[in-house]
Short mmCIF file of C-alpha atoms (C1' of nucleotides) in Angstrom, two decimals:
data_model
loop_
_atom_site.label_atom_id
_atom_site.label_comp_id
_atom_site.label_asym_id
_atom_site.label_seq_id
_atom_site.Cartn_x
_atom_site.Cartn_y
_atom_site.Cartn_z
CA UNK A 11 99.43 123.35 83.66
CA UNK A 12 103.21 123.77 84.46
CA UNK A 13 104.48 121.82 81.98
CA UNK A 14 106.10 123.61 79.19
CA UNK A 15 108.14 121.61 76.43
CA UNK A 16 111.64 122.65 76.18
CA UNK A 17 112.76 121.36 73.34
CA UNK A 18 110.99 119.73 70.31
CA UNK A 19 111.79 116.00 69.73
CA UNK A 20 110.52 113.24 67.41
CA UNK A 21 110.17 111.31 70.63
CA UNK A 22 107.37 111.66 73.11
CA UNK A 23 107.13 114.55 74.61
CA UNK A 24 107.36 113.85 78.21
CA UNK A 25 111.14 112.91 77.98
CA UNK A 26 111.67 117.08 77.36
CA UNK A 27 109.38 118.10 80.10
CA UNK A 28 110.05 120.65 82.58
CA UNK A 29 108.19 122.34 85.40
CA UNK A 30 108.96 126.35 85.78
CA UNK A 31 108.97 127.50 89.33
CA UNK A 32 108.29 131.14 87.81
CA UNK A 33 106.83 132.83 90.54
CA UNK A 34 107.77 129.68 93.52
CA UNK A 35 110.92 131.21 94.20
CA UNK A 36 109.39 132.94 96.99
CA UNK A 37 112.31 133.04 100.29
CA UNK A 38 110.13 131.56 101.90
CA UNK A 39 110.41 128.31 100.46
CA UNK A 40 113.16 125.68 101.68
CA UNK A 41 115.88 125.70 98.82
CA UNK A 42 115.43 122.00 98.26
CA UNK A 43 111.65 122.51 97.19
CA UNK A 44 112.85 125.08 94.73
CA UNK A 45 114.58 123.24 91.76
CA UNK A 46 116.04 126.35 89.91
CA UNK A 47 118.77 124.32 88.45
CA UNK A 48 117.60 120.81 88.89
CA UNK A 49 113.77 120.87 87.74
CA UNK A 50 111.86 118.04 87.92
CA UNK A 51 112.66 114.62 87.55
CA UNK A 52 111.01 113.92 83.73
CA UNK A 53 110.08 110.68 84.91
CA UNK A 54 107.70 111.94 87.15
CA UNK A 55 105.69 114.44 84.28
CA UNK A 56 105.42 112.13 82.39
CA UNK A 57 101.70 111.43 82.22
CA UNK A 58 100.40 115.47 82.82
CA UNK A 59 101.70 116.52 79.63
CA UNK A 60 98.96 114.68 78.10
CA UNK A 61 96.65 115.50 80.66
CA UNK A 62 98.23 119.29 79.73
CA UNK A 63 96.63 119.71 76.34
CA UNK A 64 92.88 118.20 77.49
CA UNK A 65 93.84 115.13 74.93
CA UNK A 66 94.91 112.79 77.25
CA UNK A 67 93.83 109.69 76.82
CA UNK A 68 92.29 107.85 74.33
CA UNK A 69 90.64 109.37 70.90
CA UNK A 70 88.22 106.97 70.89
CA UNK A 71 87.50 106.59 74.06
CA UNK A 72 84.47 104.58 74.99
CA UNK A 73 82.27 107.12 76.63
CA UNK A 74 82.95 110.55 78.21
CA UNK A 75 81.72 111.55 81.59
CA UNK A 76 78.90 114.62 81.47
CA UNK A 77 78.97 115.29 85.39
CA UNK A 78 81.17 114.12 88.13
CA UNK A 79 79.10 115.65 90.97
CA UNK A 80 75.93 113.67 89.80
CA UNK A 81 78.15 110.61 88.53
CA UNK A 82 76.55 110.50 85.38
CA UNK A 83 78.20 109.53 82.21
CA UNK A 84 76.69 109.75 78.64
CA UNK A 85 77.60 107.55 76.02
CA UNK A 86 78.21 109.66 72.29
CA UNK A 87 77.15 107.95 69.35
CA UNK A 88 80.69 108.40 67.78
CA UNK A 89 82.56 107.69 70.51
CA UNK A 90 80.58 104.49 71.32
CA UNK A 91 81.39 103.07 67.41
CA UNK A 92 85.62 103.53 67.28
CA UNK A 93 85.26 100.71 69.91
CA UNK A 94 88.83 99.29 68.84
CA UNK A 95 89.09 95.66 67.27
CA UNK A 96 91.37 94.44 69.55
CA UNK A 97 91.00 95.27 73.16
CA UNK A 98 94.63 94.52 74.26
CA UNK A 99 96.07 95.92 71.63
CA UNK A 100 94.34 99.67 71.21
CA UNK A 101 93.25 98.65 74.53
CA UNK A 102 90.94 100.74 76.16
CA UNK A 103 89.10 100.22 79.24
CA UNK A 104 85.88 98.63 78.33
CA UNK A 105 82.93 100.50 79.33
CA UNK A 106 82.28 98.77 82.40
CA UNK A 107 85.61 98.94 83.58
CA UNK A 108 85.73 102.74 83.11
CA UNK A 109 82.00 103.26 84.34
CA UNK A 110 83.35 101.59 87.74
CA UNK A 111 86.50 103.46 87.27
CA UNK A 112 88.59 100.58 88.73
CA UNK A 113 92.20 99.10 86.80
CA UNK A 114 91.43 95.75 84.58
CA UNK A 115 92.95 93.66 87.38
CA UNK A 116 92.00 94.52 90.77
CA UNK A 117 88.61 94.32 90.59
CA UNK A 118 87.48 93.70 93.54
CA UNK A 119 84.64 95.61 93.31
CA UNK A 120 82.96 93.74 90.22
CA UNK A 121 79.95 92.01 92.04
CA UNK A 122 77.24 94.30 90.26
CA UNK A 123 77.97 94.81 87.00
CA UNK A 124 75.73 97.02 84.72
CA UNK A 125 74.45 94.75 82.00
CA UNK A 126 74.84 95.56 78.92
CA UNK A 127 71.79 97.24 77.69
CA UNK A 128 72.76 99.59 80.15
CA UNK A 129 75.36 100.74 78.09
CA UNK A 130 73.59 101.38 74.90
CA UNK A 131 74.51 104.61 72.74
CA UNK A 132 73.09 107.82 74.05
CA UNK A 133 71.77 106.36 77.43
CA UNK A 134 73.14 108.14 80.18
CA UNK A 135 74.89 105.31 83.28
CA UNK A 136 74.69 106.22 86.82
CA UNK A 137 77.42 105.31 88.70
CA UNK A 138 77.19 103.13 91.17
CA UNK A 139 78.98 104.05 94.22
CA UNK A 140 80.01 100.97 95.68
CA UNK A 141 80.23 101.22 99.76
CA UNK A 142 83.50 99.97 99.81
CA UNK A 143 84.95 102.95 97.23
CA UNK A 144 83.91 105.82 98.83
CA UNK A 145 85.35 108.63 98.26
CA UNK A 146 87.29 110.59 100.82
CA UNK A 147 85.67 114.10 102.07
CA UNK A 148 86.15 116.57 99.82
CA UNK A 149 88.32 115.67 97.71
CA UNK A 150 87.26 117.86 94.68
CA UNK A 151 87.88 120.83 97.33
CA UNK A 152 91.58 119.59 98.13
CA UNK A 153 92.14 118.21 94.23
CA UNK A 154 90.59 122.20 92.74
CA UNK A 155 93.01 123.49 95.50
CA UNK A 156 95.79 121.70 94.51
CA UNK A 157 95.23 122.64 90.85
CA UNK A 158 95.13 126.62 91.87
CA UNK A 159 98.60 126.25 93.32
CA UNK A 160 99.74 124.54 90.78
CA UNK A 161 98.76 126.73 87.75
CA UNK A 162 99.41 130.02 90.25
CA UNK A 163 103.44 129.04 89.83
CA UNK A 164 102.61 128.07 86.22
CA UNK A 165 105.06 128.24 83.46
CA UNK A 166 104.06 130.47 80.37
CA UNK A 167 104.39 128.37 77.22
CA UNK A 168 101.79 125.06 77.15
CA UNK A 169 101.30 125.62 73.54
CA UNK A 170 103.66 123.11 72.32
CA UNK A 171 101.46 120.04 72.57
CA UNK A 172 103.13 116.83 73.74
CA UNK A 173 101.07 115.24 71.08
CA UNK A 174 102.66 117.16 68.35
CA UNK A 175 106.19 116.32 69.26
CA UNK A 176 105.28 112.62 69.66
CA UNK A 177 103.63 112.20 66.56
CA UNK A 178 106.62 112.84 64.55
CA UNK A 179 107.76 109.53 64.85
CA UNK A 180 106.13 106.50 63.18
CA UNK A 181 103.51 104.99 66.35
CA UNK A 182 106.15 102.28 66.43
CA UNK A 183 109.00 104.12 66.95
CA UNK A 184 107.67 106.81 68.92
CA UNK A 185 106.34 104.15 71.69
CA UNK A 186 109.69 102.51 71.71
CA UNK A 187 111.29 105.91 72.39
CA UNK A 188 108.05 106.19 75.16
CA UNK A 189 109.92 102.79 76.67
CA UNK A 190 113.39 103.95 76.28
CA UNK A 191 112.62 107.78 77.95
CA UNK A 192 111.10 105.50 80.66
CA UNK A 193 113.83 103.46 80.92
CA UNK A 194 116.48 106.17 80.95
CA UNK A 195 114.24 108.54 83.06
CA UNK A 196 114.50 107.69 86.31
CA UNK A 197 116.54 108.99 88.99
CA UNK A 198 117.75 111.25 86.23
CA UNK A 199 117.72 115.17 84.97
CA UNK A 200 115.41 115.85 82.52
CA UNK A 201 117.92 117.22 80.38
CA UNK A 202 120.47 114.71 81.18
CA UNK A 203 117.68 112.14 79.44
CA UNK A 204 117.13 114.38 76.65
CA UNK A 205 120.58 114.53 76.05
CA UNK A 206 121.18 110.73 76.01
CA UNK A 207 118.06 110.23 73.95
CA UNK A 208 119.14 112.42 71.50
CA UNK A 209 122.71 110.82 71.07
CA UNK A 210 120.55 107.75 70.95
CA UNK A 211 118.80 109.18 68.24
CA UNK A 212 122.08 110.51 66.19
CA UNK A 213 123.27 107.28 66.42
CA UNK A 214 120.02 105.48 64.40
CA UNK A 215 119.72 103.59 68.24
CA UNK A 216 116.41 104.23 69.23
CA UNK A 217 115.06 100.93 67.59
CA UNK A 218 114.86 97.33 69.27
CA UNK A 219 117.20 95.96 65.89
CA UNK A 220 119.91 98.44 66.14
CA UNK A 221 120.45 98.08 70.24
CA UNK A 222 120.34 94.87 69.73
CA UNK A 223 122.61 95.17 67.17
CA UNK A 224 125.14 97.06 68.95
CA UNK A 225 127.66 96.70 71.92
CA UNK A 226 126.33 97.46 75.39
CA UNK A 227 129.25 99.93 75.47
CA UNK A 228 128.36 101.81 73.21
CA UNK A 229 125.09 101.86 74.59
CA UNK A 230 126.62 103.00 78.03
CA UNK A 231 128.85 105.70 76.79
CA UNK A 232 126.12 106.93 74.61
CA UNK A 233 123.75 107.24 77.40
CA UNK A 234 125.77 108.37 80.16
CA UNK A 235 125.44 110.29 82.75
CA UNK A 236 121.68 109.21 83.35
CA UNK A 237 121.59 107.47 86.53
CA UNK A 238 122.68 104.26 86.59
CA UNK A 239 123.53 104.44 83.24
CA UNK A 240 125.88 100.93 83.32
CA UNK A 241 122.90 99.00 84.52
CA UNK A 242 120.20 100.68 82.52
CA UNK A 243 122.26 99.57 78.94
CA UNK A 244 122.27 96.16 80.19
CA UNK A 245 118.83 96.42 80.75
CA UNK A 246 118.60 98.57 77.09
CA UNK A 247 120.14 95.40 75.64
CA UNK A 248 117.51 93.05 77.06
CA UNK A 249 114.90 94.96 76.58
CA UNK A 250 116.15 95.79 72.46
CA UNK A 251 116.26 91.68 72.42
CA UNK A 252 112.58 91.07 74.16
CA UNK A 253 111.27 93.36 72.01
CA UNK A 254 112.52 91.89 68.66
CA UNK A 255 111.84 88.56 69.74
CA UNK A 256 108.77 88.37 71.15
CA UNK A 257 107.39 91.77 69.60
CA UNK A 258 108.32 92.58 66.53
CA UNK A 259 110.86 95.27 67.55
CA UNK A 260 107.60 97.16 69.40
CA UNK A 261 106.64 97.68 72.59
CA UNK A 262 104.66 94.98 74.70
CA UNK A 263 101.17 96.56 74.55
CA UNK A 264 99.98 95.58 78.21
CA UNK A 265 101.17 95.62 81.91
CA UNK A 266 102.30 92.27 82.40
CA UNK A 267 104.12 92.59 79.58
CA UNK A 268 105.83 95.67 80.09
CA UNK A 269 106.57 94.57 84.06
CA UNK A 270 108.68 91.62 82.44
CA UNK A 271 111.09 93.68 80.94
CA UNK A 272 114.06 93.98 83.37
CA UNK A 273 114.27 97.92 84.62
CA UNK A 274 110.52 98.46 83.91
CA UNK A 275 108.70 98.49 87.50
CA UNK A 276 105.10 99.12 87.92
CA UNK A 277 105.52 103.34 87.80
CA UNK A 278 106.97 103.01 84.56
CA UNK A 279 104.83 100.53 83.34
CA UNK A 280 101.87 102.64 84.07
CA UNK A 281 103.87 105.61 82.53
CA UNK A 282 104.39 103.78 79.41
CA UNK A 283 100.79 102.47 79.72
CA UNK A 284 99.70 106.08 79.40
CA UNK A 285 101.50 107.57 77.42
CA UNK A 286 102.82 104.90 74.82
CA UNK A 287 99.98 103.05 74.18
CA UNK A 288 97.04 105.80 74.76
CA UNK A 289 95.67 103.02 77.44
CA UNK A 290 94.81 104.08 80.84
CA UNK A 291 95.82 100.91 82.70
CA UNK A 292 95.85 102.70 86.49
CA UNK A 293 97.56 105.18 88.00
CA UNK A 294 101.33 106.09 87.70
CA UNK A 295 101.86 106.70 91.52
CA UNK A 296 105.41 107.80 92.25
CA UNK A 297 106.67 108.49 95.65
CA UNK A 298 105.03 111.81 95.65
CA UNK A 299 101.85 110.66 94.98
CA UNK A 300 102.31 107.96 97.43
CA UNK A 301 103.43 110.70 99.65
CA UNK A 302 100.50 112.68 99.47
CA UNK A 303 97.63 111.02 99.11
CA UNK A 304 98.60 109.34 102.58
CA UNK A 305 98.85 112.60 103.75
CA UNK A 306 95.91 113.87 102.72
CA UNK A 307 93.76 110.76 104.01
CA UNK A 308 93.15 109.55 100.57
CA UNK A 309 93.87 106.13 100.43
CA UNK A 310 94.93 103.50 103.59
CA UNK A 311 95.51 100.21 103.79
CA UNK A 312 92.54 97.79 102.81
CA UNK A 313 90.22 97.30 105.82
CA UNK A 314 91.97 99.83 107.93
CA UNK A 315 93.20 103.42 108.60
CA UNK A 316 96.70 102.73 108.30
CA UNK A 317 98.63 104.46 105.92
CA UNK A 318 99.69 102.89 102.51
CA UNK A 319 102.82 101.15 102.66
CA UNK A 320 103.98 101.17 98.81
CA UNK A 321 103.15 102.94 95.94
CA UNK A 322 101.35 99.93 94.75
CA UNK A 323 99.18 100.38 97.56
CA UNK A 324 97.98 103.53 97.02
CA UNK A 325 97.49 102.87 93.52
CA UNK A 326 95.35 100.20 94.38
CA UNK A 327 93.53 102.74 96.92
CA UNK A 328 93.61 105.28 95.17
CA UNK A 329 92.53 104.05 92.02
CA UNK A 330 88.99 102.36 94.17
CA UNK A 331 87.50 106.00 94.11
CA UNK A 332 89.75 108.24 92.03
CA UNK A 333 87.56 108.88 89.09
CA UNK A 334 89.25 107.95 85.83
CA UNK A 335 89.26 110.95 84.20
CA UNK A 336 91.80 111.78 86.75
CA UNK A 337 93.91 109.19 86.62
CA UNK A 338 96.51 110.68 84.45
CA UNK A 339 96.86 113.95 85.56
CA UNK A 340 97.04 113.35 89.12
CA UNK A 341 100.43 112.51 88.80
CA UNK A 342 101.99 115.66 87.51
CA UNK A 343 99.32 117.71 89.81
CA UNK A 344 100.30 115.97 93.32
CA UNK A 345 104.69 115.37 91.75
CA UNK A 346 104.64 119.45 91.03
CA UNK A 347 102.95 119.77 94.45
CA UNK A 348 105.23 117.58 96.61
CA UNK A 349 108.04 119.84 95.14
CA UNK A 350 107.26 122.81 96.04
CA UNK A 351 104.86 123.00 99.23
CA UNK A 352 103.85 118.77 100.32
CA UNK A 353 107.98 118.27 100.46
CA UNK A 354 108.72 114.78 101.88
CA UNK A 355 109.59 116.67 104.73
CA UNK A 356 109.14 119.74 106.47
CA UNK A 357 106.10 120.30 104.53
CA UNK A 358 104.83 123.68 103.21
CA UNK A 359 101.55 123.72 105.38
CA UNK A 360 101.66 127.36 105.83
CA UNK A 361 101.70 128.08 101.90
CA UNK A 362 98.83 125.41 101.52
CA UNK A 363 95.85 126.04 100.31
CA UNK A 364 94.41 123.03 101.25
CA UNK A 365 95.63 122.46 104.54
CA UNK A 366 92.16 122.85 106.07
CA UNK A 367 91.45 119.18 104.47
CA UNK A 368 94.23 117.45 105.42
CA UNK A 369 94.60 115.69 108.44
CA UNK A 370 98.21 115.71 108.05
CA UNK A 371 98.80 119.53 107.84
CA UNK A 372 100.92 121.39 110.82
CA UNK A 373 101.93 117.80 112.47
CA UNK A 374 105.28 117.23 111.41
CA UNK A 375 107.73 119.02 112.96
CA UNK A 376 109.34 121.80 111.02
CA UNK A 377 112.16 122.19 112.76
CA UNK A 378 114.92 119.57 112.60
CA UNK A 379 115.19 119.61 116.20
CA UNK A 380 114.23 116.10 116.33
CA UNK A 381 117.37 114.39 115.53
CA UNK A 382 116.08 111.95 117.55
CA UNK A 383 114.85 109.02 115.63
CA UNK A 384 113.89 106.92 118.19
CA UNK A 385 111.85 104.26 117.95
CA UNK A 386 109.09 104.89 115.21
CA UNK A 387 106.38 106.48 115.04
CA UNK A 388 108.08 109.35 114.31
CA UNK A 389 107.24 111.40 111.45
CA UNK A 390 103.51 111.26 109.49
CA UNK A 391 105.50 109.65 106.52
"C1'" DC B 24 117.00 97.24 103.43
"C1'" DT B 25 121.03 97.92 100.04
"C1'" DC B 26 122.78 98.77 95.75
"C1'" DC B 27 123.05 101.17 91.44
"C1'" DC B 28 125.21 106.42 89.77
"C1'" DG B 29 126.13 111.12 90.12
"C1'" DA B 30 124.74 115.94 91.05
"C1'" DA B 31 123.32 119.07 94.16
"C1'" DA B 32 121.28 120.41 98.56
"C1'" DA B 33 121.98 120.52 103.47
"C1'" DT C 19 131.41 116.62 104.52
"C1'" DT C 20 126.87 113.85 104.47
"C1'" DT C 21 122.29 113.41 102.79
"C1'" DT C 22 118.93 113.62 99.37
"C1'" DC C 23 117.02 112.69 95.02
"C1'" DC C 24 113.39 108.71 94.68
"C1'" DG C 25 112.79 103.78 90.41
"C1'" DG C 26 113.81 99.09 90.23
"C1'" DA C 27 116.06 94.64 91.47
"C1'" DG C 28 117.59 91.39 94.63
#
DNA sequence: CTCCCGAAAA
DNA sequence: TTTTCCGGAG
């Protein structure tokens, strides 16, 4: 992977994330693909540096899969017993949710359900393909391809696990600083986070009690300059309160929960999902992914061959065929990849490994002769 | 679609 | 100088 750690934390690792562009910096390359000062948004790494280290989700997940290409899965004695008490809570995917590889909510897909003796220990579970979730043409070409130019720029140092940096902190704490990185994250520098999460930390305010406890000024100057830092410590506030009120100073441990929190949209959600919680909920699809995968043909709009309108979209497309294995690490695969060759525009095509498999390759043009943005249909997305 | 907020690319 | 960056709320 390209994700390196730059600097250990008690908090979760993916606030101190950074993608190298080693050996990217290739003339070639349009200066705004090549973020040698800026690097990458955090908030969009967030999930890969799980994926990273090959521990990314769940311990105790229910069941592993044995062999995509024959969608088989077998179920492991030990793996099949740390079935957690409570499924919110530890929340993993129950097995027929993952076996069908579709999000808790939008199943749609749900008419044939295995039963249950099915699923016993040791058995192996085909996968049914449902007609209405199939898979777009070679996908495990493009998604390999993808991967090659991603770990071709690759960064050198992987070895400081995201895991190890994270579990510093008491679960408690460390998935309220997950929230707060997410929070802080957006639209903002890596670094710039760090920074304000470590002042955060100085100051004993990484805890629901003590932002709750504390003026929203304070808050602000001790988190500035993330992006929208005055709004984001009102939201800190609210969030600090939610959290002690309805949670026990932690983190709400599902989606719905998580969306209520003012500041916390569905990509974060997701994020937080992932990473905080160890619970694969869906997809955290950021523009880039939404970018992309429209791009590449992956996902459309429901009953058509229109593109995806909204990330939400193609998650909900995306996550109809995606296997879930894949879930989390598609993000930081297809966000590194959308920075340095799929660029939201002018596209890379030409340094593409891939472009044979997208329909979208060589169409947009690369020249910014076009000032004319007449009416629509302009530009693939 | 605009605003939030500021840095950096174009 | 203007545009981009690209998440969330209204």
């Amino acid at each position: 992977m390209s994700l390196i750690l730059l600097r250990n934390s008690i908090l979760h690792p993916f606030c101190f994330v950074r993608i190298k562009f080693k050996n990217m910096s290739k003339p070639t390359f349009s200066s705004k693909s090549l973020p040698s000062k800026r690097g990458i948004p955090v908030s969009n790494l967030n999930p890969g540096c799980e994926s990273s280290n090959g521990v990314s989700a769940p311990e105790n997940r229910v069941f592993v899969r044995k062999k995509r290409v024959k969608k088989t899965v077998e179920i492991t004695e030990k793996e099949h017993q740390t079935e957690p008490h409570d499924q919110k809570l530890c929340g993993l995917p129950d097995i027929e949710e993952f076996a069908y590889g579709e999000a808790n909510g939008s199943a749609q897909s749900r008419k044939s359900k295995p039963t249950s003796d099915m699923l016993q220990v040791g058995t192996e579970v085909t996968f049914p393909v449902s007609p209405e979730a199939v898979s777009p043409a070679n996908w495990e070409k493009v998604l390999e391809g993808i991967q090659k130019m991603r770990s071709s720029e690759d960064a050198p140092v992987d070895t400081m696990g995201c895991e190890k940096a994270g579990s510093v902190l008491p679960p408690k704490e460390r998935r309220f600083a997950v929230l707060v990185s997410s929070l802080l994250s957006s639209q903002t520098k890596d670094n710039v986070t760090h920074g304000a999460i470590q002042r955060l930390l100085q100051n004993g305010l990484l805890a629901a009690d003590a932002i709750d406890g504390v003026d929203e000024a304070t808050i602000k100057s001790l988190i500035y300059p993330v992006g929208f830092y005055s709004r984001k410590a009102s939201n800190l506030k609210k969030i600090a309160k939610i959290c002690l009120m309805k949670y026990d100073g932690d983190i709400p441990s599902s989606l719905e929960g998580l969306l209520l929190l003012p500041g916390i949209g569905p990509k974060m959600a997701h994020l937080v999902m992932n990473v905080g919680w160890n619970n694969v909920q869906g997809i955290c699809v950021d523009t880039h992914v939404h970018r992309i995968c429209n791009r590449l043909g992956w996902v459309s709009r429901p009953g058509s061959k229109q593109k995806t309108r909204s990330p939400e979209e193609t998650r909900e497309a995306l996550q109809q065929w995606l296997p879930k294995e894949e879930w989390v690490p598609i993000n930081p695969l297809l966000v590194g990849f959308g920075q340095t060759i799929c660029t939201p525009l002018r596209p890379q095509c030409g340094m593409c490994s891939v472009s044979e498999f997208c329909p979208s390759a060589f169409k947009e043009s690369s020249s910014p002769s076009s000032k004319a943005k007449k009416s629509g249909q302009n530009n693939k997305l």
